[in-house]
Amino acid sequence: MKIVIATGGGDAPGLNAVIKGAVSSGLTKGFQMYGSRRGFGGLLGDARIIRLKSKNVRGIIHQGGTILGTTNRGNPFRWPLLGLDGKWREEDRSAELAAVFRERGFDCLIAIGGDGTLAITQKLSELGLPVIGVPKTIDNDVGATDVTFGFDTAVSIATEALDRVHTTAESHERVLVVEVMGRNAGWIALHSGLAGGADVILIPEIPYDIESVCKKVRDREARGIPFSIVVVAEGAAPKDGGVSLRDPGEPGGVERLGGIAELVANAIHAKTGKETRTLTLGHLLRGGSPTTFDRLLAVRFGAAAVRAAERGEFGKMVTFAGQEVLTMPIKDGIGQLKTVPLGADTVQTARDLGVCLGDG
Ligand code: F6P
């Protein structure tokens, strides 16, 4: 078989481990392995298609990022083009992609990405391309899989950051508001907040009342604890307001969330008089080496994708369910945003511990 791999959307720690798993297992089976640079750009002639041999994937399992490069402006069905009038427009270049794929004699495209990239992969499948999807995102919001690689790493980094801000917040008797990524899901905020001993955790699934947050800060003060740690998910919103947008995003891209930590910190300061500071962890959560859990999941996903290709299970994606890596039709796995269920034991645990979730 001749297999080409593409990584699309935002990077996540573990992408290189998927590439390693797919390429090494493909080579073991005698397949020819290739990579499309910059998402689907290689298959559109806008970037290179490179041959992937053992030497290309040696020593990459622990490396963050993706050796193939990626973009979140790479939808071949809505490719952004800058016109001569200086205005951006979109062009459907999917037929061109399919033509390059066939001309190059590929038998399978393994596309690694989040919900957006998987939706594109499904559309390519409907065009008749033999595709296999691999879910990825630090946000952990892909409904088809129990967990995505990158999430564990992001939570670990956020937890370490919370450990570190504790000492400075305590020394200065401040309220430290830490903003974490996660888009419209609160997984990173909730898990790191619990593991990192946060006093307040604000997630998109629970619109918050700033009065409830301030009450928590005041209660701690009254108990002789003059500092507090607040973790806020970038997609969290007050019960009487909307999400905080950093900017409308690049042409062909998506809106960027951000800035909620400042809003929360300013409101806490205004209402309690406490000195506040903010920290936005941002892309730190996506950079660097994946944890052992993420590496293992990613390398299993890569090898499983090649096994699926070998079996001709095109139009399917790999998933993690229970402790097993399985496959399911991509069309059944996309469009199900997995947010934190309000009945989750983690939510209940936070409440049991007296953590303020902004609604009490
Ligand atoms: O989906 C992953 C993610 O890191 C989100 O948590 C975040 O909102 C977004 O990507 C940021 O994207 P960008 O790389 O365009 O800044």
Coordinates of C-alpha atoms and ligand atoms in Angstrom, one line a residue:
M1 CA 0.0 0.0 0.0
K2 CA 1.0 3.6 -0.5
I3 CA -0.3 5.7 2.4
V4 CA -0.1 9.5 2.9
I5 CA -0.5 11.1 6.3
A6 CA -1.6 14.6 7.1
T7 CA -1.9 16.5 10.4
G8 CA -4.6 19.3 10.4
G9 CA -5.9 21.9 12.8
G10 CA -4.1 23.0 16.0
D11 CA -1.1 20.9 17.0
A12 CA -1.3 18.6 20.1
P13 CA 1.4 16.8 22.0
G14 CA 1.4 13.3 20.6
L15 CA 1.0 14.1 16.9
N16 CA 4.6 12.9 16.2
A17 CA 3.9 9.7 18.2
V18 CA 0.9 9.0 15.8
I19 CA 3.2 9.6 12.8
K20 CA 5.8 7.3 14.4
G21 CA 3.2 4.6 15.1
A22 CA 1.8 4.8 11.6
V23 CA 5.0 5.0 9.7
S24 CA 6.9 2.3 11.6
S25 CA 4.0 -0.1 11.5
G26 CA 3.4 0.7 7.8
L27 CA 7.1 0.1 6.9
T28 CA 7.1 -3.2 8.9
K29 CA 4.2 -4.3 6.6
G30 CA 6.2 -3.3 3.5
F31 CA 4.0 -0.2 2.8
Q32 CA 5.3 3.0 1.3
M33 CA 4.7 5.9 3.7
Y34 CA 4.4 9.6 2.8
G35 CA 3.5 12.8 4.6
S36 CA 1.6 15.8 3.3
R37 CA 3.2 18.9 4.7
R38 CA 1.1 21.7 6.2
G39 CA -2.1 19.8 6.6
F40 CA -3.7 19.0 3.2
G41 CA -1.4 21.6 1.6
G42 CA 0.9 18.9 0.3
L43 CA -2.0 17.3 -1.5
L44 CA -2.9 20.7 -3.0
G45 CA 0.6 21.4 -4.4
D46 CA 0.9 24.3 -1.9
A47 CA 3.4 22.4 0.2
R48 CA 5.5 19.3 -0.3
I49 CA 4.6 15.6 -0.1
I50 CA 7.6 13.9 1.6
R51 CA 8.6 10.2 1.7
L52 CA 8.7 8.9 5.2
K53 CA 11.3 6.3 6.0
S54 CA 12.6 5.0 9.3
K55 CA 15.1 7.7 9.6
N56 CA 12.4 10.4 9.3
V57 CA 10.5 9.0 12.4
R58 CA 13.5 8.0 14.5
G59 CA 13.5 9.8 17.8
I60 CA 10.3 11.7 17.3
I61 CA 8.0 9.8 19.7
H62 CA 8.7 12.2 22.5
Q63 CA 8.7 15.4 20.4
G64 CA 5.9 17.9 20.6
G65 CA 4.4 19.5 17.5
T66 CA 4.3 17.7 14.2
I67 CA 7.1 17.0 11.8
L68 CA 4.6 17.5 9.0
G69 CA 3.5 20.9 10.0
T70 CA -0.1 21.9 10.3
T71 CA -2.6 24.7 9.8
N72 CA -6.1 25.6 11.0
R73 CA -6.8 27.4 7.7
G74 CA -6.5 24.3 5.6
N75 CA -10.0 23.3 4.6
P76 CA -9.8 22.2 0.9
F77 CA -13.5 22.7 0.6
R78 CA -13.2 26.3 1.8
W79 CA -9.6 27.3 0.9
P80 CA -8.9 30.9 1.7
L81 CA -7.5 33.0 -1.2
L82 CA -6.5 36.6 -1.2
G83 CA -8.0 38.3 -4.3
L84 CA -6.3 41.0 -6.3
D85 CA -8.7 43.5 -4.6
G86 CA -7.1 42.6 -1.3
K87 CA -10.2 40.8 -0.1
W88 CA -10.3 37.2 1.1
R89 CA -12.5 34.7 -0.6
E90 CA -13.0 30.9 -0.4
E91 CA -12.5 28.4 -3.1
D92 CA -13.4 24.7 -3.2
R93 CA -10.2 22.9 -4.1
S94 CA -11.3 19.4 -3.1
A95 CA -11.4 18.1 -6.6
E96 CA -7.9 19.2 -7.1
L97 CA -6.9 17.4 -3.9
A98 CA -8.6 14.2 -5.1
A99 CA -6.8 14.4 -8.5
V100 CA -3.4 14.8 -6.8
F101 CA -4.1 11.9 -4.5
R102 CA -5.0 9.7 -7.5
E103 CA -2.2 10.9 -9.7
R104 CA 0.3 10.1 -7.0
G105 CA -1.1 6.6 -6.7
F106 CA -2.0 6.7 -3.0
D107 CA -4.2 3.9 -1.6
C108 CA -5.1 5.7 1.7
L109 CA -5.0 9.1 3.4
I110 CA -4.6 9.0 7.2
A111 CA -5.8 12.4 8.5
I112 CA -5.1 13.3 12.1
G113 CA -7.1 16.1 13.5
G114 CA -9.9 17.4 15.7
D115 CA -13.6 17.6 14.8
G116 CA -13.0 20.1 12.0
T117 CA -10.3 18.1 10.3
L118 CA -12.4 14.9 10.8
A119 CA -15.4 16.6 9.2
I120 CA -13.2 17.5 6.2
T121 CA -11.9 13.9 6.1
Q122 CA -15.5 12.6 6.0
K123 CA -16.3 14.9 3.1
L124 CA -13.2 13.6 1.3
S125 CA -14.5 10.1 1.9
E126 CA -17.8 11.0 0.3
L127 CA -15.8 12.1 -2.7
G128 CA -14.6 8.6 -2.9
L129 CA -11.2 8.9 -1.3
P130 CA -10.0 6.0 0.9
V131 CA -9.5 7.8 4.2
I132 CA -8.9 6.8 7.9
G133 CA -9.3 9.4 10.6
V134 CA -7.3 9.8 13.8
P135 CA -8.9 12.1 16.5
K136 CA -6.6 14.6 18.3
T137 CA -7.1 17.7 20.5
I138 CA -5.9 18.9 23.8
D139 CA -9.5 20.0 24.4
N140 CA -10.7 16.4 24.8
D141 CA -14.0 17.4 23.2
V142 CA -14.4 14.7 20.5
G143 CA -17.5 12.7 21.4
A144 CA -16.4 9.6 19.6
T145 CA -13.5 8.8 21.8
D146 CA -13.2 8.5 25.6
V147 CA -10.1 10.7 25.4
T148 CA -7.8 12.3 22.9
F149 CA -4.1 12.4 23.1
G150 CA -2.7 15.9 24.0
F151 CA -5.3 16.3 26.8
D152 CA -3.3 14.5 29.5
T153 CA -0.2 16.6 28.6
A154 CA -2.2 19.9 28.7
V155 CA -3.7 19.0 32.1
S156 CA -0.3 18.1 33.5
I157 CA 1.2 21.4 32.4
A158 CA -1.8 23.4 33.7
T159 CA -1.6 21.5 37.0
E160 CA 2.1 22.3 37.4
A161 CA 1.4 25.9 36.7
L162 CA -1.3 25.9 39.4
D163 CA 1.2 24.4 41.9
R164 CA 3.6 27.2 41.1
V165 CA 1.2 30.1 41.3
H166 CA 0.0 28.9 44.7
T167 CA 3.2 29.9 46.4
T168 CA 3.4 33.4 44.9
A169 CA -0.4 34.0 45.4
E170 CA 0.0 33.0 49.1
S171 CA 3.2 35.1 49.6
H172 CA 1.4 38.2 48.2
E173 CA -2.1 37.4 49.5
R174 CA -3.4 37.8 46.0
V175 CA -6.1 36.2 43.9
L176 CA -4.4 34.5 40.9
V177 CA -6.7 33.9 37.9
V178 CA -5.3 31.3 35.5
E179 CA -6.9 31.0 32.1
V180 CA -6.6 27.7 30.2
M181 CA -7.5 26.6 26.7
G182 CA -10.2 24.1 25.9
R183 CA -12.5 26.0 23.6
N184 CA -16.2 25.3 24.5
A185 CA -15.4 22.4 26.8
G186 CA -14.2 22.7 30.4
W187 CA -12.2 19.5 30.6
I188 CA -8.7 21.1 31.0
A189 CA -9.9 23.6 33.5
L190 CA -11.8 21.1 35.6
H191 CA -9.2 18.4 35.7
S192 CA -6.2 20.7 36.3
G193 CA -8.2 22.7 38.7
L194 CA -9.1 19.6 40.8
A195 CA -5.5 18.2 40.6
G196 CA -3.9 21.6 41.3
G197 CA -6.1 22.4 44.3
A198 CA -7.9 25.5 42.8
D199 CA -10.5 27.3 44.9
V200 CA -12.6 28.3 42.0
I201 CA -13.1 26.5 38.7
L202 CA -15.1 28.2 36.0
I203 CA -16.1 26.1 32.9
P204 CA -18.2 26.8 29.9
E205 CA -20.8 24.2 30.9
I206 CA -21.6 26.2 34.1
P207 CA -22.3 29.9 33.5
Y208 CA -20.9 31.7 36.4
D209 CA -22.2 34.3 38.8
I210 CA -19.3 36.6 39.8
E211 CA -20.9 37.1 43.2
S212 CA -20.5 33.4 43.9
V213 CA -16.8 33.6 43.0
C214 CA -16.3 36.7 45.2
K215 CA -18.1 35.0 48.1
K216 CA -15.6 32.2 47.9
V217 CA -12.7 34.6 48.0
R218 CA -14.3 36.5 51.0
D219 CA -15.1 33.3 52.8
R220 CA -11.5 32.2 52.6
E221 CA -10.3 35.6 53.7
A222 CA -12.7 35.3 56.7
R223 CA -11.1 31.9 57.6
G224 CA -7.7 33.5 57.6
I225 CA -6.7 32.4 54.1
P226 CA -6.0 35.6 52.2
F227 CA -5.2 34.2 48.8
S228 CA -7.2 32.2 46.2
I229 CA -6.5 30.4 43.0
V230 CA -9.1 30.7 40.2
V231 CA -8.9 28.5 37.1
V232 CA -11.1 29.8 34.2
A233 CA -11.6 28.0 30.9
E234 CA -11.2 30.3 27.9
G235 CA -14.8 29.5 26.9
A236 CA -16.4 30.2 30.3
A237 CA -19.0 32.9 30.4
P238 CA -20.9 34.8 33.1
K239 CA -24.6 33.8 33.4
D240 CA -25.6 37.2 32.1
G241 CA -23.0 37.5 29.3
G242 CA -21.3 35.8 26.4
V243 CA -17.9 34.3 25.8
S244 CA -14.8 36.5 25.6
L245 CA -13.4 36.7 22.1
R246 CA -9.8 37.7 21.4
D247 CA -10.3 38.2 17.7
P248 CA -12.5 37.0 14.9
G249 CA -9.7 34.7 13.6
E250 CA -7.8 34.6 10.4
P251 CA -9.6 34.3 7.1
G252 CA -10.6 30.7 6.7
G253 CA -9.9 30.1 10.3
V254 CA -12.0 30.2 13.5
E255 CA -12.8 32.8 16.1
R256 CA -10.3 32.9 18.9
L257 CA -11.4 32.8 22.5
G258 CA -9.5 34.6 25.2
G259 CA -9.4 37.4 27.7
I260 CA -11.8 35.9 30.2
A261 CA -9.2 35.9 33.0
E262 CA -8.8 39.7 32.8
L263 CA -12.6 40.1 33.1
V264 CA -12.9 37.8 36.1
A265 CA -9.8 39.3 37.8
N266 CA -11.0 42.9 37.3
A267 CA -14.5 42.0 38.6
I268 CA -13.0 40.2 41.7
H269 CA -10.8 43.3 42.4
A270 CA -13.7 45.7 42.0
K271 CA -16.0 43.7 44.3
T272 CA -13.6 42.5 47.0
G273 CA -10.8 45.0 46.9
K274 CA -8.3 42.1 46.6
E275 CA -5.2 42.4 44.6
T276 CA -5.5 40.2 41.6
R277 CA -3.1 38.9 38.9
T278 CA -3.8 36.9 35.7
L279 CA -1.9 34.2 33.9
T280 CA -3.0 32.9 30.5
L281 CA -1.4 29.6 29.8
G282 CA -2.3 29.6 26.1
H283 CA -0.1 27.6 23.8
L284 CA 2.2 26.5 26.6
L285 CA -0.5 23.7 27.1
R286 CA 0.2 22.5 23.5
G287 CA 3.9 22.7 23.4
G288 CA 6.7 20.3 24.3
S289 CA 6.8 16.6 25.0
P290 CA 3.7 14.5 25.4
T291 CA 3.2 12.6 28.7
T292 CA 3.6 8.8 28.7
F293 CA -0.2 8.4 28.5
D294 CA -0.5 10.6 25.4
R295 CA 2.5 9.0 23.7
L296 CA 1.1 5.5 24.3
L297 CA -2.4 6.4 23.1
A298 CA -0.9 8.3 20.1
V299 CA 1.4 5.5 19.0
R300 CA -1.5 3.0 19.4
F301 CA -3.7 5.2 17.3
G302 CA -1.1 5.4 14.5
A303 CA -0.6 1.7 14.3
A304 CA -4.3 1.1 14.5
A305 CA -4.9 3.5 11.6
V306 CA -2.5 1.5 9.5
R307 CA -4.2 -1.8 10.5
A308 CA -7.6 -0.3 9.5
A309 CA -6.1 0.8 6.2
E310 CA -4.8 -2.7 5.6
R311 CA -8.2 -4.2 6.3
G312 CA -9.8 -1.6 3.9
E313 CA -11.9 0.0 6.6
F314 CA -12.0 3.3 4.8
G315 CA -14.3 6.1 6.0
K316 CA -13.5 5.0 9.6
M317 CA -11.7 6.7 12.4
V318 CA -9.8 5.2 15.4
T319 CA -11.2 5.7 18.8
F320 CA -10.4 4.9 22.4
A321 CA -13.2 3.2 24.4
G322 CA -12.7 1.6 27.8
Q323 CA -9.1 0.5 27.4
E324 CA -9.3 -0.5 23.8
V325 CA -8.5 1.2 20.5
L326 CA -11.4 0.5 18.2
T327 CA -12.7 1.9 14.9
M328 CA -16.0 3.5 14.0
P329 CA -17.4 5.3 10.9
I330 CA -16.2 8.9 10.8
K331 CA -19.7 10.1 10.0
D332 CA -20.9 8.7 13.3
G333 CA -18.0 10.2 15.2
I334 CA -18.1 13.8 14.1
G335 CA -20.2 16.7 15.2
Q336 CA -20.7 15.5 18.8
L337 CA -19.0 18.1 20.9
K338 CA -18.2 16.3 24.2
T339 CA -18.5 18.8 27.0
V340 CA -18.3 18.1 30.8
P341 CA -21.5 16.4 31.9
L342 CA -22.9 18.3 34.9
G343 CA -23.4 14.9 36.6
A344 CA -19.8 13.9 36.2
D345 CA -18.2 12.6 39.3
T346 CA -15.4 15.1 38.8
V347 CA -18.0 17.9 39.0
Q348 CA -19.4 16.3 42.1
T349 CA -16.0 15.9 43.6
A350 CA -15.2 19.6 43.1
R351 CA -18.5 20.4 44.9
D352 CA -17.7 17.9 47.7
L353 CA -14.4 19.5 48.2
G354 CA -15.9 23.0 48.5
V355 CA -14.5 24.2 45.2
C356 CA -16.6 27.1 43.8
L357 CA -17.9 26.3 40.3
G358 CA -19.4 29.7 40.0
D359 CA -23.0 28.7 40.4
G360 CA -23.4 28.2 44.2
Ligands
F6P1 O1 -8.4 23.2 19.8 C1 -7.2 23.4 20.4 C2 -7.0 24.8 20.8 O2 -5.7 24.9 21.5 C3 -8.1 25.4 21.7 O3 -8.0 25.0 23.0 C4 -7.8 26.9 21.5 O4 -9.0 27.7 21.6 C5 -7.4 27.0 20.0 O5 -6.9 25.7 19.7 C6 -6.4 28.0 19.8 O6 -6.0 27.9 18.4 P1 -4.8 28.7 17.7 O7 -3.7 27.7 17.6 O8 -5.4 29.1 16.4 O9 -4.5 29.9 18.6

